[in-house]
Coordinates of C-alpha atoms in Angstrom, one line a residue:
M195 CA 0.0 0.0 0.0
R196 CA 1.4 3.4 -1.0
V197 CA 0.1 6.6 0.5
V198 CA 1.4 10.0 -0.8
L199 CA 2.1 12.3 2.2
S200 CA 1.0 15.9 1.9
P201 CA 3.0 18.6 3.7
L202 CA 0.1 19.0 6.1
A203 CA -0.4 15.3 6.9
A204 CA -0.7 14.8 10.6
A205 CA 0.9 11.4 10.6
L206 CA 4.3 12.8 9.7
C207 CA 4.6 16.6 9.9
L208 CA 7.1 17.6 7.2
A209 CA 7.1 21.4 7.4
F210 CA 9.9 22.2 4.9
V211 CA 11.8 25.4 5.7
A212 CA 13.3 27.1 2.7
P213 CA 15.7 29.8 3.7
S214 CA 17.5 31.7 1.0
F215 CA 21.1 30.7 0.3
A216 CA 23.3 32.9 -1.8
Q217 CA 25.1 30.0 -3.5
V218 CA 21.9 28.7 -5.2
S219 CA 21.0 31.1 -8.0
P220 CA 17.4 32.4 -8.1
Q221 CA 16.6 30.8 -11.4
D222 CA 17.7 27.3 -10.2
D223 CA 14.9 25.1 -8.7
A224 CA 14.3 21.6 -7.5
F225 CA 12.4 19.2 -9.6
L226 CA 11.1 15.6 -9.4
L227 CA 12.7 12.9 -11.4
G228 CA 10.6 9.8 -10.8
D229 CA 10.3 9.5 -7.0
A230 CA 13.6 11.4 -6.4
L231 CA 13.7 15.1 -5.6
V232 CA 16.6 16.7 -7.5
L233 CA 17.9 19.8 -5.7
P234 CA 19.4 22.9 -7.4
S235 CA 23.2 22.9 -7.7
P236 CA 25.3 25.3 -5.7
D237 CA 27.4 27.8 -7.5
L238 CA 30.7 25.9 -7.1
T239 CA 32.7 28.5 -9.2
R240 CA 31.9 31.2 -6.6
I241 CA 32.4 28.8 -3.7
L242 CA 35.8 27.7 -4.8
A243 CA 36.8 31.3 -5.4
E244 CA 35.8 32.1 -1.9
D245 CA 37.9 29.2 -0.6
A246 CA 40.9 30.4 -2.6
K247 CA 40.8 33.8 -0.7
A248 CA 40.2 32.3 2.7
V249 CA 43.1 32.7 5.2
G250 CA 43.0 30.7 8.4
G251 CA 39.7 29.7 10.0
A252 CA 37.9 26.4 9.8
Y253 CA 38.1 24.1 6.7
R254 CA 34.9 24.4 4.6
Y255 CA 33.6 21.2 3.0
G256 CA 30.0 21.8 2.1
V257 CA 27.2 24.3 1.5
S258 CA 23.5 24.2 2.4
V259 CA 20.8 23.7 -0.2
A260 CA 17.2 24.4 0.9
V261 CA 14.6 21.7 0.6
P262 CA 11.5 23.2 -1.0
Q263 CA 8.1 22.4 0.6
A264 CA 6.0 22.2 -2.5
K265 CA 8.0 19.4 -4.2
A266 CA 8.9 17.1 -1.3
G267 CA 6.1 15.0 0.0
G268 CA 7.7 11.6 0.2
H269 CA 5.4 8.6 0.7
W270 CA 4.1 6.1 3.3
E271 CA 4.1 2.4 2.7
R272 CA 2.7 -0.4 4.9
T273 CA 5.1 -3.3 5.5
A274 CA 4.1 -7.0 5.6
K275 CA 4.6 -6.9 9.4
G276 CA 2.0 -4.1 9.7
D277 CA 4.6 -1.3 10.4
W278 CA 4.7 1.9 8.4
V279 CA 7.7 3.3 6.5
W280 CA 7.9 6.9 5.3
S281 CA 10.6 7.6 2.7
L282 CA 12.0 10.5 0.7
E283 CA 14.7 10.2 -1.9
L284 CA 16.9 13.3 -2.7
V285 CA 19.7 14.0 -5.2
S286 CA 22.1 16.9 -5.0
P287 CA 24.0 16.5 -8.3
A288 CA 27.8 16.0 -8.1
A289 CA 27.9 16.1 -4.3
K290 CA 30.6 14.0 -2.7
S291 CA 28.6 13.6 0.5
L292 CA 25.2 14.6 1.9
D293 CA 24.1 15.4 5.4
F294 CA 20.7 16.7 6.6
H295 CA 19.4 19.4 8.8
F296 CA 16.1 18.7 10.5
S297 CA 14.6 21.8 12.1
R298 CA 12.6 19.4 14.3
L299 CA 12.9 15.6 14.7
F300 CA 11.1 13.4 17.2
L301 CA 11.1 9.6 17.0
P302 CA 8.9 7.6 19.3
E303 CA 10.4 4.4 20.9
S304 CA 9.2 2.1 18.1
A305 CA 10.7 4.3 15.3
Q306 CA 14.0 4.1 13.5
L307 CA 15.5 6.6 11.1
R308 CA 17.8 5.4 8.3
I309 CA 19.7 7.6 5.9
I310 CA 20.8 5.4 3.0
G311 CA 23.4 6.5 0.5
E312 CA 24.8 5.0 -2.6
G313 CA 26.8 1.7 -2.4
K314 CA 26.9 -1.0 0.2
G315 CA 27.3 -0.1 3.9
N316 CA 26.8 3.6 3.1
Q317 CA 24.0 4.2 5.6
R318 CA 23.3 5.7 9.0
V319 CA 20.8 4.1 11.4
I320 CA 19.5 6.5 14.1
Q321 CA 17.6 5.3 17.2
P322 CA 15.2 7.4 19.2
H323 CA 17.6 7.9 22.1
E324 CA 20.0 9.7 19.7
V325 CA 17.5 12.4 19.0
A326 CA 16.5 15.0 21.5
G327 CA 13.3 16.1 19.8
G328 CA 14.4 19.6 18.6
A329 CA 16.7 20.6 15.8
W330 CA 19.0 17.7 14.7
Y331 CA 21.9 17.4 12.3
S332 CA 22.6 14.0 10.7
P333 CA 26.0 12.3 10.1
Y334 CA 26.9 12.2 6.5
V335 CA 26.5 9.6 3.8
A336 CA 28.8 9.5 0.8
G337 CA 27.6 10.4 -2.7
E338 CA 25.0 12.6 -4.4
R339 CA 21.9 10.5 -3.7
A340 CA 20.3 9.4 -0.5
R341 CA 17.0 8.0 0.8
I342 CA 15.6 9.0 4.2
E343 CA 13.4 6.3 5.8
I344 CA 11.5 6.4 9.0
T345 CA 10.0 3.1 10.2
V346 CA 7.5 3.1 12.9
S347 CA 4.7 0.9 14.4
A348 CA 1.1 1.6 13.4
R349 CA 0.3 2.7 16.9
D350 CA 3.0 5.4 17.0
K351 CA 2.8 6.6 13.4
H352 CA 0.9 9.8 14.5
R353 CA 3.7 10.7 17.0
V354 CA 6.5 11.0 14.4
Q355 CA 7.7 14.6 13.8
A356 CA 10.2 15.4 11.1
E357 CA 10.8 18.8 9.6
L358 CA 13.6 18.7 7.0
A359 CA 15.1 22.2 6.4
S360 CA 18.1 21.7 4.2
V361 CA 20.8 19.4 2.8
T362 CA 24.5 19.9 3.0
H363 CA 26.0 19.5 -0.4
G364 CA 29.6 18.3 0.3
Y365 CA 31.7 19.6 -2.6
R366 CA 34.9 18.5 -0.9
G367 CA 35.2 14.9 0.1
L368 CA 34.5 14.8 3.8
F369 CA 36.5 11.6 4.3
E370 CA 37.9 11.2 0.9
G371 CA 40.4 12.9 -1.4
V372 CA 39.4 15.9 -3.4
E373 CA 39.1 14.7 -7.0
G374 CA 42.4 15.3 -8.9
Q375 CA 44.3 16.2 -5.7
A376 CA 46.0 14.5 -2.9
K377 CA 44.4 14.3 0.5
S378 CA 46.1 15.9 3.5
G379 CA 49.9 16.3 2.8
S380 CA 51.9 13.1 2.6
C381 CA 54.3 14.3 5.3
N382 CA 51.5 13.7 7.8
V383 CA 52.1 10.7 10.2
D384 CA 49.3 8.2 10.8
T385 CA 48.5 7.5 14.4
A386 CA 49.2 3.8 13.8
C387 CA 52.9 4.7 13.1
P388 CA 55.6 4.2 15.8
A389 CA 55.3 7.9 16.7
G390 CA 51.8 7.1 18.1
D391 CA 52.8 4.0 20.1
A392 CA 53.3 5.9 23.4
W393 CA 50.1 8.0 22.8
R394 CA 47.3 5.4 22.3
D395 CA 45.2 6.7 25.1
Q396 CA 45.4 10.3 23.9
I397 CA 44.7 9.3 20.3
D398 CA 41.4 7.8 21.5
S399 CA 40.4 11.1 23.0
V400 CA 40.5 13.0 19.7
G401 CA 37.4 13.4 17.5
H402 CA 36.8 14.9 14.1
Y403 CA 33.6 17.0 13.8
T404 CA 31.5 18.9 11.4
F405 CA 29.4 22.0 12.0
S406 CA 27.3 24.5 10.1
Q407 CA 27.4 28.3 10.1
G408 CA 25.2 30.3 7.9
S409 CA 25.0 28.5 4.6
S410 CA 28.3 26.7 4.9
S411 CA 29.6 23.5 6.7
Y412 CA 33.1 23.1 8.1
V413 CA 35.4 20.6 9.8
C414 CA 37.5 21.0 12.9
T415 CA 39.1 18.7 15.6
G416 CA 38.3 18.4 19.3
T417 CA 39.4 16.4 22.4
L418 CA 37.5 14.7 25.2
L419 CA 38.7 16.0 28.6
A420 CA 38.8 14.5 32.0
N421 CA 37.3 16.4 35.0
T422 CA 38.3 16.2 38.7
A423 CA 35.1 14.3 39.6
N424 CA 36.2 11.5 37.3
T425 CA 32.9 11.4 35.5
T426 CA 32.3 10.5 31.9
T427 CA 30.6 13.8 31.2
P428 CA 31.6 14.4 27.5
Y429 CA 33.4 17.7 27.7
F430 CA 34.9 18.4 24.3
L431 CA 37.6 21.0 23.9
T432 CA 38.0 22.8 20.5
A433 CA 38.7 26.3 19.2
N434 CA 36.8 29.5 19.5
H435 CA 37.5 30.4 15.9
C436 CA 35.7 27.2 14.9
L437 CA 32.6 27.9 16.9
S438 CA 31.6 30.2 19.7
T439 CA 27.7 30.2 19.9
Q440 CA 25.0 27.8 20.9
T441 CA 23.4 28.1 17.5
I442 CA 26.5 26.6 15.9
A443 CA 27.1 24.1 18.8
S444 CA 23.7 22.6 18.1
T445 CA 24.9 21.6 14.6
V446 CA 27.9 19.6 15.7
V447 CA 28.4 16.0 14.5
V448 CA 31.4 14.2 16.0
Y449 CA 33.1 11.2 14.3
W450 CA 35.2 8.8 16.4
N451 CA 38.1 6.6 15.4
Y452 CA 38.6 7.8 11.9
Q453 CA 42.2 6.7 11.6
S454 CA 44.3 4.3 9.5
S455 CA 44.8 0.9 11.0
T456 CA 48.2 0.7 9.4
C457 CA 51.2 3.0 9.3
R458 CA 51.7 4.4 5.8
T459 CA 55.2 5.6 5.3
P460 CA 55.3 9.4 5.8
G461 CA 56.2 11.1 2.6
S462 CA 55.0 8.2 0.5
S463 CA 52.2 8.4 -2.1
S464 CA 50.0 6.2 0.0
S465 CA 50.3 8.6 2.9
G466 CA 49.0 11.4 0.7
T467 CA 46.2 9.6 -1.1
P468 CA 42.7 8.5 0.0
L469 CA 42.1 5.4 2.1
S470 CA 40.1 2.7 0.4
K471 CA 37.1 3.2 2.7
T472 CA 35.9 5.3 5.5
I473 CA 36.5 3.8 8.9
A474 CA 35.0 6.2 11.4
S475 CA 33.5 3.8 13.9
H476 CA 30.8 5.9 15.6
S477 CA 29.2 9.3 15.3
Q478 CA 27.0 11.5 17.5
S479 CA 25.0 14.7 17.0
G480 CA 24.5 17.9 19.0
S481 CA 26.3 19.7 21.8
T482 CA 25.8 22.4 24.4
L483 CA 28.2 25.4 24.6
R484 CA 29.7 25.6 28.1
A485 CA 32.4 28.1 27.8
T486 CA 34.3 30.1 25.2
N487 CA 36.9 32.9 25.0
A488 CA 38.7 34.5 22.1
A489 CA 41.9 35.5 24.0
S490 CA 43.2 31.9 24.1
D491 CA 40.9 30.8 21.3
F492 CA 39.1 28.0 23.3
T493 CA 35.6 26.6 23.2
L494 CA 34.4 23.9 25.6
L495 CA 31.3 21.9 24.5
Q496 CA 29.3 19.2 26.3
L497 CA 28.2 16.7 23.8
S498 CA 24.5 16.0 23.8
S499 CA 24.9 12.2 24.5
A500 CA 27.5 10.0 26.1
V501 CA 30.3 8.9 23.8
P502 CA 29.4 5.4 22.6
T503 CA 31.1 2.8 24.8
A504 CA 32.1 0.8 21.7
A505 CA 34.1 3.8 20.4
N506 CA 36.5 3.2 23.4
P507 CA 36.7 6.8 24.4
Y508 CA 39.5 8.2 26.6
F509 CA 39.1 11.3 28.7
S510 CA 42.4 13.1 28.3
G511 CA 44.3 14.4 31.3
W512 CA 45.4 18.0 31.4
D513 CA 47.9 20.4 32.9
R514 CA 46.8 23.9 33.7
G515 CA 50.1 24.9 35.1
T516 CA 52.5 27.5 33.6
A517 CA 55.6 25.3 33.3
T518 CA 57.0 25.3 29.7
P519 CA 56.7 21.8 28.1
T520 CA 60.1 20.4 27.1
S521 CA 58.5 18.6 24.1
A522 CA 55.0 18.1 22.7
V523 CA 52.7 16.1 20.5
G524 CA 49.6 17.2 18.5
I525 CA 46.9 14.8 17.5
H526 CA 44.5 16.1 14.8
H527 CA 42.5 15.6 11.6
P528 CA 44.3 17.6 8.8
S529 CA 41.9 18.8 6.1
G530 CA 39.2 16.8 7.9
H531 CA 40.9 13.6 6.9
E532 CA 42.1 10.6 8.9
K533 CA 43.7 11.2 12.3
R534 CA 47.4 12.0 12.4
I535 CA 50.1 12.8 14.9
A536 CA 52.7 15.5 14.9
V537 CA 55.9 15.5 17.1
E538 CA 57.9 18.4 18.5
N539 CA 61.1 17.3 20.3
Q540 CA 62.1 20.8 21.5
A541 CA 60.7 23.0 24.2
L542 CA 57.7 25.2 23.4
Q543 CA 57.7 29.0 23.6
I544 CA 55.3 31.3 25.3
S545 CA 53.9 33.8 22.7
A546 CA 51.0 35.9 21.5
Y547 CA 49.1 34.4 18.6
G548 CA 51.3 34.7 15.5
G549 CA 54.3 35.6 17.6
G550 CA 55.3 38.5 19.8
S551 CA 55.5 39.3 23.4
G552 CA 52.0 38.0 24.5
T553 CA 51.5 35.1 26.9
T554 CA 48.2 33.6 25.6
H555 CA 49.7 30.9 23.4
W556 CA 52.2 28.1 23.1
R557 CA 54.4 28.4 20.0
V558 CA 55.5 25.2 18.3
V559 CA 58.6 26.6 16.5
D560 CA 58.7 23.8 13.9
W561 CA 57.5 20.2 13.9
D562 CA 60.1 17.4 13.8
Q563 CA 57.5 14.8 12.5
G564 CA 54.3 15.6 10.7
T565 CA 52.5 18.9 10.5
T566 CA 49.0 20.5 10.8
E567 CA 46.5 21.8 8.2
G568 CA 43.1 23.3 7.9
G569 CA 40.7 21.0 9.8
S570 CA 43.3 20.5 12.5
S571 CA 42.0 23.6 14.2
G572 CA 40.9 23.0 17.8
S573 CA 43.0 19.9 18.1
G574 CA 44.9 19.2 21.4
L575 CA 48.6 19.7 22.3
W576 CA 50.1 17.4 24.9
N577 CA 53.2 17.9 27.0
Q578 CA 56.0 15.4 27.7
N579 CA 53.8 14.0 30.6
K580 CA 51.0 13.2 28.2
L581 CA 48.8 15.9 29.6
L582 CA 46.9 18.4 27.4
V583 CA 48.2 22.0 27.6
G584 CA 46.4 23.7 24.8
Q585 CA 44.4 23.6 21.5
L586 CA 45.3 24.7 18.0
H587 CA 44.5 28.2 17.0
G588 CA 46.5 28.4 13.8
G589 CA 49.8 28.9 12.1
S590 CA 51.7 28.5 8.9
A591 CA 53.1 25.0 9.3
A592 CA 52.5 22.6 6.4
C593 CA 54.2 19.9 4.4
G594 CA 57.3 21.5 2.9
N595 CA 58.0 24.2 5.4
D596 CA 59.3 24.6 9.0
L597 CA 57.0 27.4 10.0
S598 CA 55.3 27.7 13.4
D599 CA 51.9 26.8 14.9
Y600 CA 50.2 28.5 17.8
Y601 CA 48.1 26.8 20.5
G602 CA 45.9 28.6 23.1
R603 CA 47.3 27.9 26.5
L604 CA 45.1 25.8 28.9
S605 CA 46.5 27.9 31.8
V606 CA 45.0 31.0 30.3
S607 CA 41.7 29.3 29.3
W608 CA 41.4 28.1 32.9
T609 CA 40.5 31.5 34.2
G610 CA 39.5 32.9 30.8
G611 CA 37.2 35.9 31.0
G612 CA 36.4 35.4 34.7
T613 CA 32.9 33.9 34.4
S614 CA 31.6 30.3 34.0
S615 CA 30.8 30.9 30.4
T616 CA 34.3 32.2 29.6
R617 CA 36.6 29.9 31.6
L618 CA 37.3 26.1 31.9
S619 CA 37.6 25.9 35.7
N620 CA 33.9 25.8 36.5
W621 CA 33.4 22.7 34.3
L622 CA 36.6 20.7 34.6
D623 CA 36.9 21.3 38.4
A624 CA 33.4 21.9 39.5
G625 CA 34.3 20.9 43.1
S626 CA 37.0 23.6 43.2
T627 CA 39.7 21.1 44.3
G628 CA 42.4 23.5 43.0
V629 CA 44.5 20.8 41.4
T630 CA 46.8 21.9 38.6
T631 CA 47.1 18.5 36.8
K632 CA 44.6 15.8 36.2
A633 CA 45.3 12.3 34.9
G634 CA 43.2 10.9 32.1
Y635 CA 40.9 7.9 32.3
R636 CA 38.5 5.6 30.5
A637 CA 34.9 4.9 31.5
G638 CA 35.8 1.6 32.9
G639 CA 39.0 2.8 34.5
S640 CA 41.2 0.6 32.3
T641 CA 43.2 1.0 29.2
L642 CA 42.0 -1.1 26.3
I643 CA 43.9 -2.0 23.1
K644 CA 42.0 -2.7 19.9
Y645 CA 42.9 -5.3 17.3
E646 CA 40.8 -4.7 14.2
N647 CA 40.0 -5.9 10.7
T648 CA 38.1 -3.4 8.6
A649 CA 38.2 -5.3 5.3
D650 CA 34.9 -6.4 3.8
Y651 CA 34.1 -10.1 3.7
Q652 CA 31.1 -11.2 1.6
I653 CA 28.4 -13.3 3.3
R654 CA 26.7 -15.5 0.7
D655 CA 23.6 -17.7 0.9
N656 CA 24.3 -21.0 2.8
A657 CA 28.0 -20.3 3.1
T658 CA 30.5 -19.5 5.9
V659 CA 33.2 -16.8 5.9
D660 CA 36.0 -16.0 8.3
S661 CA 37.5 -12.6 9.0
P662 CA 40.9 -12.8 10.9
V663 CA 42.5 -10.6 13.5
T664 CA 46.0 -11.3 14.8
V665 CA 46.9 -10.5 18.4
S666 CA 50.6 -10.3 19.2
G667 CA 52.9 -8.9 21.9
R668 CA 50.5 -9.8 24.7
S669 CA 51.3 -12.0 27.6
G670 CA 49.0 -14.6 29.3
N671 CA 45.4 -15.4 28.6
M672 CA 42.5 -13.3 27.3
P673 CA 40.3 -11.6 30.0
S674 CA 36.9 -12.8 31.1
T675 CA 35.5 -9.5 29.8
L676 CA 36.9 -9.6 26.2
K677 CA 35.0 -7.1 24.1
V678 CA 34.1 -8.2 20.6
N679 CA 32.9 -5.3 18.5
V680 CA 30.9 -6.5 15.4
R681 CA 29.6 -4.6 12.4
I682 CA 27.8 -6.9 10.0
I683 CA 25.7 -5.5 7.2
H684 CA 23.1 -8.1 6.3
T685 CA 19.3 -8.1 5.7
Y686 CA 17.3 -10.6 7.8
I687 CA 19.8 -11.4 10.6
G688 CA 17.7 -14.4 11.6
D689 CA 19.6 -16.2 8.9
L690 CA 23.0 -15.7 10.6
I691 CA 25.1 -17.7 13.1
V692 CA 28.1 -15.6 14.3
R693 CA 31.0 -17.2 16.3
L694 CA 34.3 -16.1 17.6
V695 CA 37.0 -18.6 16.8
A696 CA 40.0 -18.8 19.1
P697 CA 43.5 -19.6 17.8
D698 CA 43.1 -23.2 19.0
G699 CA 39.8 -23.6 17.2
S700 CA 37.5 -23.2 20.2
L701 CA 34.2 -21.6 19.3
Y702 CA 32.2 -18.9 21.2
T703 CA 28.7 -18.3 19.8
L704 CA 27.8 -14.6 19.7
H705 CA 24.6 -14.8 17.6
N706 CA 22.5 -17.8 16.7
R707 CA 19.7 -17.1 14.2
T708 CA 17.9 -14.6 16.4
G709 CA 16.5 -11.2 15.4
G710 CA 14.2 -12.4 12.6
S711 CA 13.8 -9.9 9.8
A712 CA 15.8 -7.2 11.4
D713 CA 18.7 -5.8 9.4
N714 CA 22.4 -5.7 10.5
I715 CA 24.3 -6.7 13.6
I716 CA 26.1 -3.6 15.0
T717 CA 26.9 -4.3 18.6
T718 CA 29.5 -5.3 21.2
Y719 CA 29.6 -8.7 22.8
T720 CA 31.4 -9.5 26.0
V721 CA 33.1 -13.0 26.0
N722 CA 34.7 -15.0 28.8
A723 CA 37.8 -16.1 26.9
S724 CA 40.0 -16.5 30.0
S725 CA 40.9 -20.0 29.1
E726 CA 42.5 -18.9 25.8
L727 CA 46.0 -17.6 25.2
A728 CA 45.7 -14.0 23.9
N729 CA 48.4 -14.2 21.2
G730 CA 47.5 -15.8 17.9
T731 CA 45.0 -15.5 15.0
W732 CA 41.4 -15.0 16.1
K733 CA 38.5 -15.2 13.6
L734 CA 35.0 -13.9 13.3
R735 CA 33.1 -16.7 11.6
V736 CA 29.7 -15.9 10.0
Q737 CA 27.5 -18.6 8.6
D738 CA 24.4 -17.8 6.5
A739 CA 22.1 -20.7 7.1
A740 CA 19.4 -19.8 4.6
T741 CA 18.7 -18.3 1.2
G742 CA 17.3 -15.1 0.1
D743 CA 19.4 -12.5 2.0
T744 CA 23.1 -11.7 1.8
G745 CA 25.5 -9.1 3.1
Y746 CA 29.1 -8.7 4.4
I747 CA 31.3 -8.3 7.4
D748 CA 32.1 -4.6 7.4
S749 CA 34.5 -4.7 10.3
W750 CA 35.1 -6.2 13.7
S751 CA 37.6 -5.9 16.5
L752 CA 38.8 -7.4 19.8
E753 CA 39.4 -5.0 22.8
F754 CA 41.2 -5.9 26.0

């Protein structure tokens, strides 16, 4: 059964907001092509000319295109199970990625939102607890075409609210190379390289994020911070020049663990070219502005939901003292691409931004390994004790030069402008303990190491496939709380039997033909593998025990 949804239908209120955007010329207009709404193209000639003149600031990757009310109704369809699915397909020609701004989104408990892009595995599944009920910004999907689907039970159909205002047309690849160009400079150093070995905790505290301002969308970097109460409140430090208002903070979408699993040789062509697939493991939307101040260029956000446990977040320690670090490390997302690490082996200098006699910033005179780029803005700087001492404001460092970068000093941001909305102290030391240093921690109080396989393994009808992960350099047995993170893309998961295979062949059943017609297994299992030696080749074995539905292992990992 197919029901055309009018804009005024009570079952799903789609009140399309159509603000004016300068980059869409007045004569352009959206049109329907079959069931797809084709949006007008942005003026990329003008946009690229603006980018060429930009100096400093955040790295722009996309521009907003309004969704017109009159041509976007979508349609309802009843499923065989009796649920209802509303869907709308949109095309923004030549876009490298799409993400969506809902001026209002409410999903009752029985509902699920899916944003499905082109190609396998290119979709986002949003549950009700991830949506607060007001304005909401989605994570991206790659490509120029996407379908939005909301599935809901018949009893809750009337409770769904969705007001789609605009689409971000990503004209620069959000997680991929710009066509005809390299990605971030090849001198950048992957966090998987030896330079990152001593910094695994700090690497896990760093997130890449997008945000929208006016009609443009940008990327910057931020860091999860510890607080003196040792809670997992998701305080996220970034730069004031990236964002400084609640309006913009509401648009934030954070991506975790977007980093290469291997070390590509710095300076090689592979280090400067796109990865074969995107590997950001988790995303989350929305934040509250807690404090910001331009003097030391800091902004502190509180993310709207807890960081997903399966993302293995680390809450970085910090040092608000005034002692000059004898060496430093920066961890960042250059040009919005995969996470990298930069190393400075010499002492920092106290400076004004850009140089001079001021005291608001740390100056990295020149990096000994790696560099920073646009998109690195807001990223953290750690001293020789692995404690964060500042966040990136800007500078002229890049592949091919030895110029300086400048980081706002945490000691200056601590007192900021003297109020709770302009300083860090009220949030990171709410109990007024007065400590000058704080050690970092994880939610469970322990440091986990991840062993991961992100290659795709096809799951065919009535067949079995193994995906291997090799553990080495560990002593003794596995823990009784081994975490097995699984991401399987497959329709009708009731067909599947999923087992963990130990190096000696022992089997641990994770999923045994449950879930019926539900799609995809994206979850974390806890396995008592204490009788198994840790080192060796472990396998995720997936058996499809029926016909009619297929899929693939997208990724999986062991954490202990």
